């Protein structure tokens, strides 16, 4: 049975995470070999996942850690 | 962002409870990014998220003797952070709390991906320019809350499905469904614009050399 594009899209996220069963994975791979659209959807989704995870995208506010640990230090002294 | 080994954690915990309280700084440090972004996702305000993160640290410290080691330490910390965040949302009557329960997964929506032709390059060097990072942040901020939480923990903090489920109080199945939808929404929102950031093909006629 050949799977269609919509079926592939349903599994894109699990596919990226390596969480689809071997049989289905092989079917998706076969589909990707010939379907330019699904290949691009897979690539772009994977790229978005990689980019969003980059530490330069979501940065802690400047001085966050210093302020947090100063607060923790006050607590440690208070109850010490 | 990886959780410290449980050996490091249990050693720290043992020594802190035995009186070496200053070690709490080291125990909490690996959790602080995830705590902040989980709270930012809930409270949608940097100052509130920072304040709630500090409060979370203090609550974790005061309740350290209650941690039983049944979950990863960071998971336990995140559930305290989540309770802190939800408590603040409830107190703030002017804010309408978005539904955080599993039934929201039944909502329908268009999760069809944006169709585009090949885009294989990851333009990470473009992140040096503020525009792309800003674009990505806005796309994540624009996700419905239940999807944003999952993306923040799974893809940005790189927590596994089990830990994410425990921190958010949902099932692992719900984490998978939400992550899939969140990524589909991000791809839809970002792929058409982001293609412009991809490096230019190097060869003749658009083919790479």
PDB file of C-alpha atoms in Angstrom:
ATOM      1  CA  UNK A   1       0.000   0.000   0.000  1.00  0.00           C
ATOM      2  CA  UNK A   2       1.318   3.425  -0.901  1.00  0.00           C
ATOM      3  CA  UNK A   3       0.722   6.106   1.673  1.00  0.00           C
ATOM      4  CA  UNK A   4      -0.383   9.556   0.595  1.00  0.00           C
ATOM      5  CA  UNK A   5       0.998  13.010   1.495  1.00  0.00           C
ATOM      6  CA  UNK A   6      -1.587  13.679   4.184  1.00  0.00           C
ATOM      7  CA  UNK A   7      -0.701  10.429   5.898  1.00  0.00           C
ATOM      8  CA  UNK A   8       2.983  11.422   5.834  1.00  0.00           C
ATOM      9  CA  UNK A   9       2.235  14.842   7.370  1.00  0.00           C
ATOM     10  CA  UNK A  10       0.429  13.173  10.251  1.00  0.00           C
ATOM     11  CA  UNK A  11       3.649  11.447  11.213  1.00  0.00           C
ATOM     12  CA  UNK A  12       6.178  14.210  10.502  1.00  0.00           C
ATOM     13  CA  UNK A  13       6.752  15.119  14.135  1.00  0.00           C
ATOM     14  CA  UNK A  14       7.147  11.507  15.302  1.00  0.00           C
ATOM     15  CA  UNK A  15       9.349  10.846  12.266  1.00  0.00           C
ATOM     16  CA  UNK A  16      11.681  13.705  13.235  1.00  0.00           C
ATOM     17  CA  UNK A  17      11.902  12.309  16.756  1.00  0.00           C
ATOM     18  CA  UNK A  18      12.600   8.815  15.429  1.00  0.00           C
ATOM     19  CA  UNK A  19       9.424   7.527  17.022  1.00  0.00           C
ATOM     20  CA  UNK A  20       7.651   5.826  14.113  1.00  0.00           C
ATOM     21  CA  UNK A  21       7.682   2.053  13.860  1.00  0.00           C
ATOM     22  CA  UNK A  22      10.128   0.517  11.365  1.00  0.00           C
ATOM     23  CA  UNK A  23       7.468  -0.548   8.842  1.00  0.00           C
ATOM     24  CA  UNK A  24       5.817   2.846   8.678  1.00  0.00           C
ATOM     25  CA  UNK A  25       9.192   4.555   8.600  1.00  0.00           C
ATOM     26  CA  UNK A  26      10.156   2.529   5.518  1.00  0.00           C
ATOM     27  CA  UNK A  27       6.887   3.521   3.810  1.00  0.00           C
ATOM     28  CA  UNK A  28       7.447   7.180   4.621  1.00  0.00           C
ATOM     29  CA  UNK A  29      11.038   6.964   3.343  1.00  0.00           C
ATOM     30  CA  UNK A  30       9.781   5.435   0.089  1.00  0.00           C
ATOM     31  CA  UNK A  31       7.246   8.220  -0.270  1.00  0.00           C
ATOM     32  CA  UNK A  32       9.864  10.892   0.438  1.00  0.00           C
ATOM     33  CA  UNK A  33      12.121   9.589  -2.295  1.00  0.00           C
ATOM     34  CA  UNK A  34       9.638  10.584  -4.941  1.00  0.00           C
ATOM     35  CA  UNK A  35       7.592  13.356  -3.320  1.00  0.00           C
ATOM     36  CA  UNK A  36       9.270  16.736  -3.447  1.00  0.00           C
ATOM     37  CA  UNK A  37       6.491  18.407  -1.490  1.00  0.00           C
ATOM     38  CA  UNK A  38       6.712  16.063   1.481  1.00  0.00           C
ATOM     39  CA  UNK A  39      10.512  16.246   1.437  1.00  0.00           C
ATOM     40  CA  UNK A  40      10.285  20.021   1.664  1.00  0.00           C
ATOM     41  CA  UNK A  41       7.668  19.834   4.413  1.00  0.00           C
ATOM     42  CA  UNK A  42       9.896  17.458   6.364  1.00  0.00           C
ATOM     43  CA  UNK A  43      13.017  19.592   5.837  1.00  0.00           C
ATOM     44  CA  UNK A  44      11.310  22.827   6.738  1.00  0.00           C
ATOM     45  CA  UNK A  45       9.697  21.349   9.853  1.00  0.00           C
ATOM     46  CA  UNK A  46      13.025  19.900  10.956  1.00  0.00           C
ATOM     47  CA  UNK A  47      14.740  23.234  10.295  1.00  0.00           C
ATOM     48  CA  UNK A  48      12.134  25.084  12.331  1.00  0.00           C
ATOM     49  CA  UNK A  49      12.653  22.642  15.219  1.00  0.00           C
ATOM     50  CA  UNK A  50      16.446  23.121  15.046  1.00  0.00           C
ATOM     51  CA  UNK A  51      16.245  26.905  14.820  1.00  0.00           C
ATOM     52  CA  UNK A  52      13.748  27.314  17.628  1.00  0.00           C
ATOM     53  CA  UNK A  53      16.010  25.218  19.877  1.00  0.00           C
ATOM     54  CA  UNK A  54      18.994  27.505  19.266  1.00  0.00           C
ATOM     55  CA  UNK A  55      20.000  29.213  22.477  1.00  0.00           C
ATOM     56  CA  UNK A  56      20.289  32.553  20.731  1.00  0.00           C
ATOM     57  CA  UNK A  57      16.543  32.564  20.084  1.00  0.00           C
ATOM     58  CA  UNK A  58      15.286  32.188  23.633  1.00  0.00           C
ATOM     59  CA  UNK A  59      17.717  33.927  25.943  1.00  0.00           C
ATOM     60  CA  UNK A  60      17.281  34.540  29.631  1.00  0.00           C
ATOM     61  CA  UNK A  61      16.904  38.244  30.462  1.00  0.00           C
ATOM     62  CA  UNK A  62      20.228  39.959  31.202  1.00  0.00           C
ATOM     63  CA  UNK A  63      21.155  39.507  34.862  1.00  0.00           C
ATOM     64  CA  UNK A  64      18.416  36.921  35.475  1.00  0.00           C
ATOM     65  CA  UNK A  65      20.740  34.334  36.953  1.00  0.00           C
ATOM     66  CA  UNK A  66      22.589  36.841  39.163  1.00  0.00           C
ATOM     67  CA  UNK A  67      19.336  38.172  40.588  1.00  0.00           C
ATOM     68  CA  UNK A  68      17.961  34.677  41.131  1.00  0.00           C
ATOM     69  CA  UNK A  69      21.047  33.508  43.010  1.00  0.00           C
ATOM     70  CA  UNK A  70      21.167  36.706  45.059  1.00  0.00           C
ATOM     71  CA  UNK A  71      17.571  35.954  46.115  1.00  0.00           C
ATOM     72  CA  UNK A  72      18.490  32.348  46.926  1.00  0.00           C
ATOM     73  CA  UNK A  73      21.471  33.597  48.952  1.00  0.00           C
ATOM     74  CA  UNK A  74      19.206  35.881  51.004  1.00  0.00           C
ATOM     75  CA  UNK A  75      16.959  32.892  51.736  1.00  0.00           C
ATOM     76  CA  UNK A  76      19.927  30.744  52.770  1.00  0.00           C
ATOM     77  CA  UNK A  77      21.180  33.467  55.138  1.00  0.00           C
ATOM     78  CA  UNK A  78      17.715  34.133  56.502  1.00  0.00           C
ATOM     79  CA  UNK A  79      17.059  30.561  57.495  1.00  0.00           C
ATOM     80  CA  UNK A  80      20.657  29.613  58.265  1.00  0.00           C
TER      81      UNK A  80
ATOM     82  CA  UNK B   1      20.266  22.081  28.533  1.00  0.00           C
ATOM     83  CA  UNK B   2      20.651  18.741  30.168  1.00  0.00           C
ATOM     84  CA  UNK B   3      19.522  17.728  33.588  1.00  0.00           C
ATOM     85  CA  UNK B   4      22.403  16.945  35.888  1.00  0.00           C
ATOM     86  CA  UNK B   5      22.971  13.299  36.609  1.00  0.00           C
ATOM     87  CA  UNK B   6      20.831  11.944  39.366  1.00  0.00           C
ATOM     88  CA  UNK B   7      24.070  11.042  41.151  1.00  0.00           C
ATOM     89  CA  UNK B   8      25.007  14.719  41.228  1.00  0.00           C
ATOM     90  CA  UNK B   9      21.508  15.544  42.409  1.00  0.00           C
ATOM     91  CA  UNK B  10      21.309  12.974  45.157  1.00  0.00           C
ATOM     92  CA  UNK B  11      24.777  13.883  46.415  1.00  0.00           C
ATOM     93  CA  UNK B  12      23.794  17.558  46.443  1.00  0.00           C
ATOM     94  CA  UNK B  13      20.493  16.840  48.148  1.00  0.00           C
ATOM     95  CA  UNK B  14      22.092  14.708  50.813  1.00  0.00           C
ATOM     96  CA  UNK B  15      24.712  17.342  51.588  1.00  0.00           C
ATOM     97  CA  UNK B  16      22.263  20.246  51.548  1.00  0.00           C
ATOM     98  CA  UNK B  17      19.952  18.463  53.956  1.00  0.00           C
ATOM     99  CA  UNK B  18      22.992  17.678  56.109  1.00  0.00           C
ATOM    100  CA  UNK B  19      23.728  21.402  56.367  1.00  0.00           C
ATOM    101  CA  UNK B  20      25.784  22.408  53.297  1.00  0.00           C
ATOM    102  CA  UNK B  21      23.047  24.736  52.230  1.00  0.00           C
ATOM    103  CA  UNK B  22      25.153  26.786  49.803  1.00  0.00           C
ATOM    104  CA  UNK B  23      25.100  23.767  47.444  1.00  0.00           C
ATOM    105  CA  UNK B  24      21.497  24.628  46.666  1.00  0.00           C
ATOM    106  CA  UNK B  25      22.822  27.179  44.151  1.00  0.00           C
ATOM    107  CA  UNK B  26      24.437  24.356  42.152  1.00  0.00           C
ATOM    108  CA  UNK B  27      21.426  22.085  42.472  1.00  0.00           C
ATOM    109  CA  UNK B  28      19.046  24.703  41.149  1.00  0.00           C
ATOM    110  CA  UNK B  29      21.267  26.172  38.426  1.00  0.00           C
ATOM    111  CA  UNK B  30      20.606  23.476  35.766  1.00  0.00           C
ATOM    112  CA  UNK B  31      16.844  23.967  36.214  1.00  0.00           C
ATOM    113  CA  UNK B  32      16.621  27.720  36.006  1.00  0.00           C
ATOM    114  CA  UNK B  33      16.251  28.128  32.245  1.00  0.00           C
ATOM    115  CA  UNK B  34      13.420  25.632  32.023  1.00  0.00           C
ATOM    116  CA  UNK B  35      11.720  27.161  35.073  1.00  0.00           C
ATOM    117  CA  UNK B  36      11.883  30.650  33.576  1.00  0.00           C
ATOM    118  CA  UNK B  37      10.594  29.678  30.142  1.00  0.00           C
ATOM    119  CA  UNK B  38       7.790  27.546  31.541  1.00  0.00           C
ATOM    120  CA  UNK B  39       6.700  30.522  33.660  1.00  0.00           C
ATOM    121  CA  UNK B  40       7.121  32.969  30.800  1.00  0.00           C
ATOM    122  CA  UNK B  41       4.900  30.750  28.715  1.00  0.00           C
ATOM    123  CA  UNK B  42       2.231  30.754  31.423  1.00  0.00           C
ATOM    124  CA  UNK B  43       2.461  34.376  32.536  1.00  0.00           C
ATOM    125  CA  UNK B  44       3.460  36.014  29.226  1.00  0.00           C
ATOM    126  CA  UNK B  45       5.402  38.727  30.997  1.00  0.00           C
ATOM    127  CA  UNK B  46       9.146  38.747  31.650  1.00  0.00           C
ATOM    128  CA  UNK B  47       9.035  40.543  34.992  1.00  0.00           C
ATOM    129  CA  UNK B  48       6.285  38.261  36.346  1.00  0.00           C
ATOM    130  CA  UNK B  49       8.090  35.168  35.064  1.00  0.00           C
ATOM    131  CA  UNK B  50      11.313  36.256  36.754  1.00  0.00           C
ATOM    132  CA  UNK B  51       9.558  36.985  40.019  1.00  0.00           C
ATOM    133  CA  UNK B  52       7.746  33.647  39.889  1.00  0.00           C
ATOM    134  CA  UNK B  53      11.034  31.865  39.073  1.00  0.00           C
ATOM    135  CA  UNK B  54      12.604  33.334  42.221  1.00  0.00           C
ATOM    136  CA  UNK B  55       9.583  32.320  44.257  1.00  0.00           C
ATOM    137  CA  UNK B  56       9.823  28.827  42.786  1.00  0.00           C
ATOM    138  CA  UNK B  57      13.479  28.554  43.832  1.00  0.00           C
ATOM    139  CA  UNK B  58      12.574  29.538  47.391  1.00  0.00           C
ATOM    140  CA  UNK B  59       9.678  27.047  47.512  1.00  0.00           C
ATOM    141  CA  UNK B  60      11.916  24.304  46.156  1.00  0.00           C
ATOM    142  CA  UNK B  61      14.490  25.061  48.835  1.00  0.00           C
ATOM    143  CA  UNK B  62      11.940  25.121  51.645  1.00  0.00           C
ATOM    144  CA  UNK B  63      10.356  21.866  50.487  1.00  0.00           C
ATOM    145  CA  UNK B  64      13.529  20.019  49.615  1.00  0.00           C
ATOM    146  CA  UNK B  65      12.963  17.500  52.410  1.00  0.00           C
ATOM    147  CA  UNK B  66       9.719  16.484  50.681  1.00  0.00           C
ATOM    148  CA  UNK B  67      11.384  15.425  47.420  1.00  0.00           C
ATOM    149  CA  UNK B  68      11.274  11.659  47.295  1.00  0.00           C
ATOM    150  CA  UNK B  69      13.236  10.986  44.141  1.00  0.00           C
ATOM    151  CA  UNK B  70      10.263   9.384  42.380  1.00  0.00           C
ATOM    152  CA  UNK B  71      10.718  11.682  39.394  1.00  0.00           C
ATOM    153  CA  UNK B  72      13.751  13.509  38.042  1.00  0.00           C
ATOM    154  CA  UNK B  73      14.626  16.437  40.247  1.00  0.00           C
ATOM    155  CA  UNK B  74      14.029  18.904  37.406  1.00  0.00           C
ATOM    156  CA  UNK B  75      10.573  17.427  36.800  1.00  0.00           C
ATOM    157  CA  UNK B  76       9.714  17.986  40.445  1.00  0.00           C
ATOM    158  CA  UNK B  77      11.043  21.552  40.263  1.00  0.00           C
ATOM    159  CA  UNK B  78       9.006  22.241  37.115  1.00  0.00           C
ATOM    160  CA  UNK B  79       5.812  21.004  38.707  1.00  0.00           C
ATOM    161  CA  UNK B  80       6.417  23.474  41.556  1.00  0.00           C
ATOM    162  CA  UNK B  81       7.055  26.207  38.970  1.00  0.00           C
ATOM    163  CA  UNK B  82       3.863  25.290  37.135  1.00  0.00           C
ATOM    164  CA  UNK B  83       1.836  25.460  40.349  1.00  0.00           C
ATOM    165  CA  UNK B  84       3.393  28.828  41.122  1.00  0.00           C
ATOM    166  CA  UNK B  85       2.473  30.078  37.660  1.00  0.00           C
ATOM    167  CA  UNK B  86      -1.076  28.727  37.751  1.00  0.00           C
ATOM    168  CA  UNK B  87      -1.580  30.144  41.234  1.00  0.00           C
ATOM    169  CA  UNK B  88      -0.618  33.602  39.983  1.00  0.00           C
ATOM    170  CA  UNK B  89      -2.931  33.284  36.994  1.00  0.00           C
ATOM    171  CA  UNK B  90      -5.819  32.370  39.235  1.00  0.00           C
ATOM    172  CA  UNK B  91      -5.119  35.291  41.557  1.00  0.00           C
ATOM    173  CA  UNK B  92      -5.077  37.677  38.681  1.00  0.00           C
ATOM    174  CA  UNK B  93      -8.800  38.000  38.052  1.00  0.00           C
ATOM    175  CA  UNK B  94      -8.343  40.296  35.092  1.00  0.00           C
ATOM    176  CA  UNK B  95      -6.699  37.502  33.178  1.00  0.00           C
ATOM    177  CA  UNK B  96      -8.812  34.799  31.683  1.00  0.00           C
ATOM    178  CA  UNK B  97      -7.082  31.521  32.319  1.00  0.00           C
ATOM    179  CA  UNK B  98      -6.842  29.510  29.162  1.00  0.00           C
ATOM    180  CA  UNK B  99      -7.966  25.934  29.449  1.00  0.00           C
ATOM    181  CA  UNK B 100      -4.998  23.742  30.246  1.00  0.00           C
ATOM    182  CA  UNK B 101      -6.790  20.427  30.413  1.00  0.00           C
ATOM    183  CA  UNK B 102      -6.528  17.545  28.029  1.00  0.00           C
ATOM    184  CA  UNK B 103      -9.930  18.101  26.436  1.00  0.00           C
ATOM    185  CA  UNK B 104      -8.393  21.022  24.581  1.00  0.00           C
ATOM    186  CA  UNK B 105      -6.612  18.427  22.434  1.00  0.00           C
ATOM    187  CA  UNK B 106      -9.916  17.632  20.804  1.00  0.00           C
ATOM    188  CA  UNK B 107     -10.171  21.088  19.348  1.00  0.00           C
ATOM    189  CA  UNK B 108     -10.028  21.125  15.617  1.00  0.00           C
ATOM    190  CA  UNK B 109      -7.690  23.307  13.689  1.00  0.00           C
ATOM    191  CA  UNK B 110      -5.837  23.445  10.455  1.00  0.00           C
ATOM    192  CA  UNK B 111      -2.554  21.668  10.922  1.00  0.00           C
ATOM    193  CA  UNK B 112      -1.833  21.267   7.226  1.00  0.00           C
ATOM    194  CA  UNK B 113       1.766  22.210   6.508  1.00  0.00           C
ATOM    195  CA  UNK B 114       2.793  25.108   4.315  1.00  0.00           C
ATOM    196  CA  UNK B 115       3.684  23.747   0.926  1.00  0.00           C
ATOM    197  CA  UNK B 116       6.953  24.968  -0.433  1.00  0.00           C
ATOM    198  CA  UNK B 117       9.677  23.714  -2.652  1.00  0.00           C
ATOM    199  CA  UNK B 118      12.914  22.402  -1.261  1.00  0.00           C
ATOM    200  CA  UNK B 119      14.563  24.250   1.609  1.00  0.00           C
ATOM    201  CA  UNK B 120      17.337  22.127   2.979  1.00  0.00           C
ATOM    202  CA  UNK B 121      19.741  24.583   4.521  1.00  0.00           C
ATOM    203  CA  UNK B 122      19.455  25.550   8.154  1.00  0.00           C
ATOM    204  CA  UNK B 123      20.330  29.255   8.262  1.00  0.00           C
ATOM    205  CA  UNK B 124      21.789  29.147  11.792  1.00  0.00           C
ATOM    206  CA  UNK B 125      24.348  31.831  10.968  1.00  0.00           C
ATOM    207  CA  UNK B 126      21.425  34.161  10.305  1.00  0.00           C
ATOM    208  CA  UNK B 127      20.558  33.951  13.993  1.00  0.00           C
ATOM    209  CA  UNK B 128      23.361  36.452  14.545  1.00  0.00           C
ATOM    210  CA  UNK B 129      21.008  38.892  12.924  1.00  0.00           C
ATOM    211  CA  UNK B 130      18.240  39.820  15.308  1.00  0.00           C
ATOM    212  CA  UNK B 131      15.437  39.555  12.754  1.00  0.00           C
ATOM    213  CA  UNK B 132      15.380  35.797  12.434  1.00  0.00           C
ATOM    214  CA  UNK B 133      15.517  35.204  16.193  1.00  0.00           C
ATOM    215  CA  UNK B 134      12.721  37.735  16.630  1.00  0.00           C
ATOM    216  CA  UNK B 135      10.663  36.004  13.957  1.00  0.00           C
ATOM    217  CA  UNK B 136      11.076  32.654  15.704  1.00  0.00           C
ATOM    218  CA  UNK B 137      10.224  34.074  19.122  1.00  0.00           C
ATOM    219  CA  UNK B 138       7.097  35.746  17.782  1.00  0.00           C
ATOM    220  CA  UNK B 139       5.958  32.516  16.138  1.00  0.00           C
ATOM    221  CA  UNK B 140       6.368  30.571  19.386  1.00  0.00           C
ATOM    222  CA  UNK B 141       4.708  33.355  21.400  1.00  0.00           C
ATOM    223  CA  UNK B 142       1.808  33.255  18.965  1.00  0.00           C
ATOM    224  CA  UNK B 143       1.048  29.587  19.584  1.00  0.00           C
ATOM    225  CA  UNK B 144      -1.982  28.704  21.695  1.00  0.00           C
ATOM    226  CA  UNK B 145      -0.843  28.187  25.292  1.00  0.00           C
ATOM    227  CA  UNK B 146      -1.219  24.397  25.403  1.00  0.00           C
ATOM    228  CA  UNK B 147       1.063  24.038  22.381  1.00  0.00           C
ATOM    229  CA  UNK B 148       3.544  26.699  23.455  1.00  0.00           C
ATOM    230  CA  UNK B 149       4.206  24.989  26.803  1.00  0.00           C
ATOM    231  CA  UNK B 150       5.025  21.731  25.090  1.00  0.00           C
ATOM    232  CA  UNK B 151       7.324  23.333  22.492  1.00  0.00           C
ATOM    233  CA  UNK B 152       9.178  25.221  25.214  1.00  0.00           C
ATOM    234  CA  UNK B 153       9.859  22.107  27.225  1.00  0.00           C
ATOM    235  CA  UNK B 154      10.327  19.529  24.451  1.00  0.00           C
ATOM    236  CA  UNK B 155      12.061  21.472  21.693  1.00  0.00           C
ATOM    237  CA  UNK B 156      13.611  24.439  23.465  1.00  0.00           C
ATOM    238  CA  UNK B 157      14.594  22.861  26.782  1.00  0.00           C
ATOM    239  CA  UNK B 158      15.013  19.468  25.106  1.00  0.00           C
ATOM    240  CA  UNK B 159      13.212  17.556  27.821  1.00  0.00           C
ATOM    241  CA  UNK B 160      11.905  14.096  26.942  1.00  0.00           C
ATOM    242  CA  UNK B 161       8.223  13.287  26.525  1.00  0.00           C
ATOM    243  CA  UNK B 162       7.914  11.683  29.930  1.00  0.00           C
ATOM    244  CA  UNK B 163       9.471  14.588  31.792  1.00  0.00           C
ATOM    245  CA  UNK B 164       7.400  17.106  29.842  1.00  0.00           C
ATOM    246  CA  UNK B 165       4.213  15.183  30.619  1.00  0.00           C
ATOM    247  CA  UNK B 166       5.037  15.107  34.318  1.00  0.00           C
ATOM    248  CA  UNK B 167       5.932  18.807  34.432  1.00  0.00           C
ATOM    249  CA  UNK B 168       2.713  19.845  32.681  1.00  0.00           C
ATOM    250  CA  UNK B 169       0.443  17.322  34.368  1.00  0.00           C
ATOM    251  CA  UNK B 170      -0.692  15.750  31.085  1.00  0.00           C
ATOM    252  CA  UNK B 171      -0.200  12.328  29.506  1.00  0.00           C
ATOM    253  CA  UNK B 172       2.714  11.446  27.250  1.00  0.00           C
ATOM    254  CA  UNK B 173       0.182  10.884  24.471  1.00  0.00           C
ATOM    255  CA  UNK B 174      -1.086  14.442  24.858  1.00  0.00           C
ATOM    256  CA  UNK B 175       2.511  15.708  24.735  1.00  0.00           C
ATOM    257  CA  UNK B 176       3.000  13.948  21.390  1.00  0.00           C
ATOM    258  CA  UNK B 177      -0.242  15.273  19.896  1.00  0.00           C
ATOM    259  CA  UNK B 178       0.447  18.822  21.060  1.00  0.00           C
ATOM    260  CA  UNK B 179       4.047  18.751  19.912  1.00  0.00           C
ATOM    261  CA  UNK B 180       3.002  17.544  16.484  1.00  0.00           C
ATOM    262  CA  UNK B 181       0.403  20.294  16.159  1.00  0.00           C
ATOM    263  CA  UNK B 182       2.734  22.933  17.533  1.00  0.00           C
ATOM    264  CA  UNK B 183       5.432  22.039  15.019  1.00  0.00           C
ATOM    265  CA  UNK B 184       2.895  22.012  12.213  1.00  0.00           C
ATOM    266  CA  UNK B 185       1.687  25.480  13.224  1.00  0.00           C
ATOM    267  CA  UNK B 186       5.271  26.745  13.453  1.00  0.00           C
ATOM    268  CA  UNK B 187       6.157  25.295  10.075  1.00  0.00           C
ATOM    269  CA  UNK B 188       3.072  26.960   8.593  1.00  0.00           C
ATOM    270  CA  UNK B 189       3.859  30.284  10.201  1.00  0.00           C
ATOM    271  CA  UNK B 190       7.572  30.257   9.538  1.00  0.00           C
ATOM    272  CA  UNK B 191       8.497  28.216   6.493  1.00  0.00           C
ATOM    273  CA  UNK B 192       7.332  30.663   3.818  1.00  0.00           C
ATOM    274  CA  UNK B 193       9.146  33.615   5.438  1.00  0.00           C
ATOM    275  CA  UNK B 194      12.176  31.689   6.587  1.00  0.00           C
ATOM    276  CA  UNK B 195      12.947  30.409   3.162  1.00  0.00           C
ATOM    277  CA  UNK B 196      14.237  33.912   2.451  1.00  0.00           C
ATOM    278  CA  UNK B 197      16.877  33.422   5.160  1.00  0.00           C
ATOM    279  CA  UNK B 198      18.234  30.200   3.671  1.00  0.00           C
ATOM    280  CA  UNK B 199      21.684  30.521   2.109  1.00  0.00           C
ATOM    281  CA  UNK B 200      21.638  31.218  -1.605  1.00  0.00           C
ATOM    282  CA  UNK B 201      22.264  28.195  -3.822  1.00  0.00           C
ATOM    283  CA  UNK B 202      25.842  28.122  -4.918  1.00  0.00           C
ATOM    284  CA  UNK B 203      25.948  26.696  -8.458  1.00  0.00           C
ATOM    285  CA  UNK B 204      24.504  27.763 -11.767  1.00  0.00           C
ATOM    286  CA  UNK B 205      20.774  27.644 -12.360  1.00  0.00           C
ATOM    287  CA  UNK B 206      19.962  27.336  -8.678  1.00  0.00           C
ATOM    288  CA  UNK B 207      21.708  24.001  -8.317  1.00  0.00           C
ATOM    289  CA  UNK B 208      24.293  23.570  -5.634  1.00  0.00           C
ATOM    290  CA  UNK B 209      27.790  23.045  -6.921  1.00  0.00           C
TER     291      UNK B 209
END
